[in-house]
Coordinates of C-alpha atoms and ligand atoms in Angstrom, one line a residue:
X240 CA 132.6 80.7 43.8
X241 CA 132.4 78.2 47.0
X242 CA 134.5 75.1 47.0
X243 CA 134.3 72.3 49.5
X244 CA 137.3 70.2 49.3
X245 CA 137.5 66.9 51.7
X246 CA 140.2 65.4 52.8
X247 CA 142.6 64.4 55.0
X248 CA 145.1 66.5 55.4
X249 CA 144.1 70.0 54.8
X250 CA 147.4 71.6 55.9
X251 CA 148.5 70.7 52.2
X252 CA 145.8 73.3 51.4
X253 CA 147.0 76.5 53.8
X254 CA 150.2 78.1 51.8
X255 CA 149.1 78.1 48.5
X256 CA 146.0 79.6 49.3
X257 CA 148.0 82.3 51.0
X258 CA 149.4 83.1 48.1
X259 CA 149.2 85.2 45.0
X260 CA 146.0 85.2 43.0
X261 CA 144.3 82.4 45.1
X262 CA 144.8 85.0 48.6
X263 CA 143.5 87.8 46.7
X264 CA 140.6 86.3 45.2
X265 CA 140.0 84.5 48.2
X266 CA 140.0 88.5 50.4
X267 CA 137.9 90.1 47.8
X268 CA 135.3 87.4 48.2
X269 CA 135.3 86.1 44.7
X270 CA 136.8 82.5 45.5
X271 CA 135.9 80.9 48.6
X272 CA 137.5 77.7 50.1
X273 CA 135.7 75.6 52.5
X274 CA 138.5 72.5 53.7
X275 CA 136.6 69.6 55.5
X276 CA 138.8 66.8 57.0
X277 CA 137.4 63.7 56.4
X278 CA 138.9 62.0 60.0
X279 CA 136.0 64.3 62.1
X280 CA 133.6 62.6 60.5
X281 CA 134.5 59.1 60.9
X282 CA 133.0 56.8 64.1
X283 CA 135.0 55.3 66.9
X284 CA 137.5 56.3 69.3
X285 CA 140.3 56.0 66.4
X286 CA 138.8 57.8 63.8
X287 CA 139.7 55.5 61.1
X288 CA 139.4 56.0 57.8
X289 CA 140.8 53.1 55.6
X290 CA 141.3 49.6 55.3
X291 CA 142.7 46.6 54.2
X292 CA 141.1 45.8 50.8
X293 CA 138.8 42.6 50.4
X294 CA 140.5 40.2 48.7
X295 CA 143.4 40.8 49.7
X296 CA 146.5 43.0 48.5
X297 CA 149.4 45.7 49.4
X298 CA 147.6 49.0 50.2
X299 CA 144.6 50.8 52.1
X300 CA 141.2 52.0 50.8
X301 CA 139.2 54.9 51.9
X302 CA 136.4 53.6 53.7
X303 CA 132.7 55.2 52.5
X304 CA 131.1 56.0 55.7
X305 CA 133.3 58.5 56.6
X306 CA 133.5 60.1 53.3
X307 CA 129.5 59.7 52.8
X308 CA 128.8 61.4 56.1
X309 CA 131.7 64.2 55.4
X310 CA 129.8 65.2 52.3
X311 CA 126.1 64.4 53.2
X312 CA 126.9 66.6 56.2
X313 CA 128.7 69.4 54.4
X314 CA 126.2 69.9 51.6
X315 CA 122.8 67.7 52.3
X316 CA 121.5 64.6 50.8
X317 CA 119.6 66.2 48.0
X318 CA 122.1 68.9 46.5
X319 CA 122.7 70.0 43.0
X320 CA 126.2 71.1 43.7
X321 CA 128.8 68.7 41.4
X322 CA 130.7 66.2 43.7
X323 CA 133.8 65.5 42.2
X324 CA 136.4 62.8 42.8
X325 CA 139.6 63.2 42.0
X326 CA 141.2 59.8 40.3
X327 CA 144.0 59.1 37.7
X328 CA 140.6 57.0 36.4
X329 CA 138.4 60.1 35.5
X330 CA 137.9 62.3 32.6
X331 CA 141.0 63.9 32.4
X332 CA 140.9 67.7 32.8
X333 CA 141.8 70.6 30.4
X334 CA 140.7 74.0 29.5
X335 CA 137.2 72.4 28.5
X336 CA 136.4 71.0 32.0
X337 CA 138.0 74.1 33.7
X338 CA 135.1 76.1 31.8
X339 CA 132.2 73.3 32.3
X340 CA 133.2 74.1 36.6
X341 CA 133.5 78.0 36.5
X342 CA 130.0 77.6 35.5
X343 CA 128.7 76.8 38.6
X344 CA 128.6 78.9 41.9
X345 CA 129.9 75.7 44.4
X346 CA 131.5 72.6 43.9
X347 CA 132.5 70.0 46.3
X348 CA 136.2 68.2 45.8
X349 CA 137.1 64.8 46.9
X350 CA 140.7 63.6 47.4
X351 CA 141.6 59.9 47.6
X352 CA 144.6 59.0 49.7
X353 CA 146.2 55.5 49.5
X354 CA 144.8 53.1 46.8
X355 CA 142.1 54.7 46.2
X356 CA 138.4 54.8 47.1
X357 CA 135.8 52.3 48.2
X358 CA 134.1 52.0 44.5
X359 CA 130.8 52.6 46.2
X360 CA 132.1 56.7 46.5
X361 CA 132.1 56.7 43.1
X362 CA 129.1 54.8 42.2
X363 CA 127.0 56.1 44.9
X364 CA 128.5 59.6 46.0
X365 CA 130.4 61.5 43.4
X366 CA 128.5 63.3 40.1
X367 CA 131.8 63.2 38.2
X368 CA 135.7 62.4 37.9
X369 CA 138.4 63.9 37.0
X370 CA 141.6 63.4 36.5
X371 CA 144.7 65.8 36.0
X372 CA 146.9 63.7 34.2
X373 CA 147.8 60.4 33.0
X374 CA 149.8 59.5 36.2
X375 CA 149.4 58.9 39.7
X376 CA 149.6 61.2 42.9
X377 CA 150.1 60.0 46.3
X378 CA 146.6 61.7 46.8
X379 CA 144.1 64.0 45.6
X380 CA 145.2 67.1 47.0
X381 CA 147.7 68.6 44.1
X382 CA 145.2 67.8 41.9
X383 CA 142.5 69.6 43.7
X384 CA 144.5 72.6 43.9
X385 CA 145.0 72.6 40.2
X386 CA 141.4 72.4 39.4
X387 CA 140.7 75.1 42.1
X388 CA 143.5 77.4 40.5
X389 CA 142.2 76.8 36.6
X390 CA 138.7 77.5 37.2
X391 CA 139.0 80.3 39.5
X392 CA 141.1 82.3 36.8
X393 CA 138.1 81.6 34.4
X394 CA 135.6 83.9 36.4
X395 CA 135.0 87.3 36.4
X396 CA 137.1 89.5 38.3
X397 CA 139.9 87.4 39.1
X398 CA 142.3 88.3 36.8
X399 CA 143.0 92.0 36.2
X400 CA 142.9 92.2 33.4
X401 CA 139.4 90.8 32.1
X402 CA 140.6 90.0 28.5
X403 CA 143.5 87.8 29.9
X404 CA 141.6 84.4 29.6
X405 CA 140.2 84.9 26.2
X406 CA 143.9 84.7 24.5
X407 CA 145.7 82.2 27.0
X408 CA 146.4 78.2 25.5
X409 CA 143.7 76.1 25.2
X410 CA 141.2 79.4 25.6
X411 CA 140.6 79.0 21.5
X412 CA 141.6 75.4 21.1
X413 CA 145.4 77.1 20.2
X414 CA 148.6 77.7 22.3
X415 CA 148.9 81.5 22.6
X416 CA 151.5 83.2 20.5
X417 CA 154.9 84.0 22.5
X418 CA 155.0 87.1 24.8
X419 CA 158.3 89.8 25.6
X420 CA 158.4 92.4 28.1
X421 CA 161.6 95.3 28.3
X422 CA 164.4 95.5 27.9
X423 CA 164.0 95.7 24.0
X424 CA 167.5 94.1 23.8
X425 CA 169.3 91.2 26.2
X426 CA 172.2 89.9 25.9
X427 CA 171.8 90.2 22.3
X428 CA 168.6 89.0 21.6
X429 CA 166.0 91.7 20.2
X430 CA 162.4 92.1 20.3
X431 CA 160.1 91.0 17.1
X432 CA 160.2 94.6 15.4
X433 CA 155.9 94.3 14.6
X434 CA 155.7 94.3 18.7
X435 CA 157.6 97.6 18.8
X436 CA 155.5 99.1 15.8
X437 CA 152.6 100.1 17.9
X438 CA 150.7 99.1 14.9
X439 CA 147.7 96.9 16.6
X440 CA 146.4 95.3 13.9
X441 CA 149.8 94.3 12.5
X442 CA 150.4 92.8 16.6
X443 CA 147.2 91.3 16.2
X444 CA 148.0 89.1 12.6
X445 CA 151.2 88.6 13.5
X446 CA 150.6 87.0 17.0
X447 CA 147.5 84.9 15.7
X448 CA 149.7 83.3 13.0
X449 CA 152.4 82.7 16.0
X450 CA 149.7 80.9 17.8
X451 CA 149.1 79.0 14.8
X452 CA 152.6 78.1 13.8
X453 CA 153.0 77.3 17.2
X454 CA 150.1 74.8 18.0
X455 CA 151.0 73.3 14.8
X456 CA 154.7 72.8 15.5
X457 CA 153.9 71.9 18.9
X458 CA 150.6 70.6 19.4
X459 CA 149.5 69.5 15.7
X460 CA 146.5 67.2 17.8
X461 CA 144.7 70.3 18.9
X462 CA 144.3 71.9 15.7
X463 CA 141.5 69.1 14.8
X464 CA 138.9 71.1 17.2
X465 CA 140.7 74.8 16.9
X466 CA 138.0 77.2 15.8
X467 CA 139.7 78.4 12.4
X468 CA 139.1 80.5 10.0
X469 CA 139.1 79.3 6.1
X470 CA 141.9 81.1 5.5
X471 CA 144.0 80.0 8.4
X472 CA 142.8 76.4 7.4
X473 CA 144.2 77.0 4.1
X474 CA 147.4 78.6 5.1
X475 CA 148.5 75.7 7.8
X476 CA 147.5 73.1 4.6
X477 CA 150.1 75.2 2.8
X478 CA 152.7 75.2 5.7
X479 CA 151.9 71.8 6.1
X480 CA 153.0 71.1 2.3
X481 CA 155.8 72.9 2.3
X482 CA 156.9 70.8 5.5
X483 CA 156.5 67.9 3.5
X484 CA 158.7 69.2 0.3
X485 CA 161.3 70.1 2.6
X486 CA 161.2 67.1 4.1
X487 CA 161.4 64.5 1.2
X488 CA 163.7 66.8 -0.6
Ligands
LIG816 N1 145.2 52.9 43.0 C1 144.6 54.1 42.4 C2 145.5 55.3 42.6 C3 145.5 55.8 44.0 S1 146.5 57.3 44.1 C4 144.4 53.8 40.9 O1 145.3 53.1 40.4 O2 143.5 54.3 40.3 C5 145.8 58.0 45.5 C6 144.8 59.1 45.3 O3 145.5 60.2 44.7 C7 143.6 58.9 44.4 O4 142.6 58.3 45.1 C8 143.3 60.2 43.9 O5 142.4 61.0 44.7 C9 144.7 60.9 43.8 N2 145.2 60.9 42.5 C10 146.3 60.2 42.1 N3 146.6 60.5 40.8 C11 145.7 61.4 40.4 C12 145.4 62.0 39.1 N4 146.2 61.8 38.0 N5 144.4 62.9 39.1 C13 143.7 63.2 40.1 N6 143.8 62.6 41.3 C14 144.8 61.7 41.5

């Protein structure tokens, strides 16, 4: 998968793509990163690339034509390939979105710097928005990295083991259940006993009801679109009325 992130500063790019998962998806060809600074495409002796906003007002603005000309260059003026912005104003990204991208084989990143964008990038330029969060970066680049890192980990081959996606949070619409590695004892604290069982289907109930228990303690809003099972509906009704006993006991 090809992405084409603009910007203007790609050194914020260079470590963490030298690292870790991104460095070895990015030598065994499954992820590659195309960074394309937005200050070689802009006119004039001083390359500028914002502005002082009409009307008046602290703060700079990306100008379009060196952004237009960045990405008309990069990837044509008829392309398919989704040309995202990244603003605190867009749809704000989770698991959902992360498997909407890793459907497609390239998409093109934008970063913001300043106050923002011309609004005629987004009106004119960009297919989407997204947002990682409901607060504000000094620019786009973080939050390009994020989107990069989530998606990548959702195609084939990235992760060793292939199955690792399909339990993670969010994967199901649940949190996942909690994990423990050796020593079986530390400092006191054991393991779960069903984990040292080697009993797979007992691991297998009892780390789907920790999921559940957990999203519901945690995270009660995402069990509204959690793909359950009757029984599991019935059973966090049940924890849910026992909660409410305790509670006005
Ligand atoms: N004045 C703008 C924010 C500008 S922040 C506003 O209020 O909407 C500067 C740049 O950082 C943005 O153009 C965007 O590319 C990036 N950015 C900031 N917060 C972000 C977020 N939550 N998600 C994605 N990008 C963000």
């Amino acid at each position: 998968m090809r992405f084409d992130i603009f910007t203007l500063f790609p050194g914020i790019f260079e470590s963490p793509l030298r690292e870790s998962m991104l460095k070895r998806s990015i030598e065994s060809g499954l992820l590659e990163v195309q960074l394309h600074n937005i200050r070689d495409y802009a006119e004039g002796r001083h390359q500028v690339t914002d502005d002082y906003p009409y009307g008046g007002g602290g703060g700079m603005v990306m100008k379009p034509e060196p952004v237009f000309a960045a990405v008309e260059a990069v990837l044509g003026v008829e392309t398919t390939t989704p040309i995202v912005l990244l603003t605190p104003q867009g749809r704000v990204f989770n698991q959902q979105v992360a498997f909407e991208l890793a459907q497609h084989d390239r998409v093109a990143l934008i970063c913001g710097r300043y106050e923002g964008f011309d609004e005629r990038i987004r009106e004119h330029l960009a297919t989407d928005e997204i947002s990682i969060g409901d607060y504000v970066l000094t620019g786009g680049e973080l939050a390009a990295l994020v989107v990069v890192d989530a998606v990548i980990r959702l195609r084939p081959g990235v992760l060793g083991d292939p199955t690792g996606a399909i339990d993670d949070s969010h994967a199901g619409g649940l949190l996942e259940y909690p994990h423990y590695t050796r020593p079986p004892e530390f400092r006191g604290w054991g393991v779960p006993e069903v984990l040292l069982s080697g009993d797979h289907a007992r691991v297998d109930r009892w780390r789907r009801e920790q999921a559940l228990r957990r999203t519901w303690l945690r995270r009660p809003d995402l069990l509204e679109r959690a793909e359950l099972t009757e029984a599991e509906q019935a059973w966090l009704r049940q924890l849910t009325q026992e909660w409410t006993r305790k509670i006005s006991e």
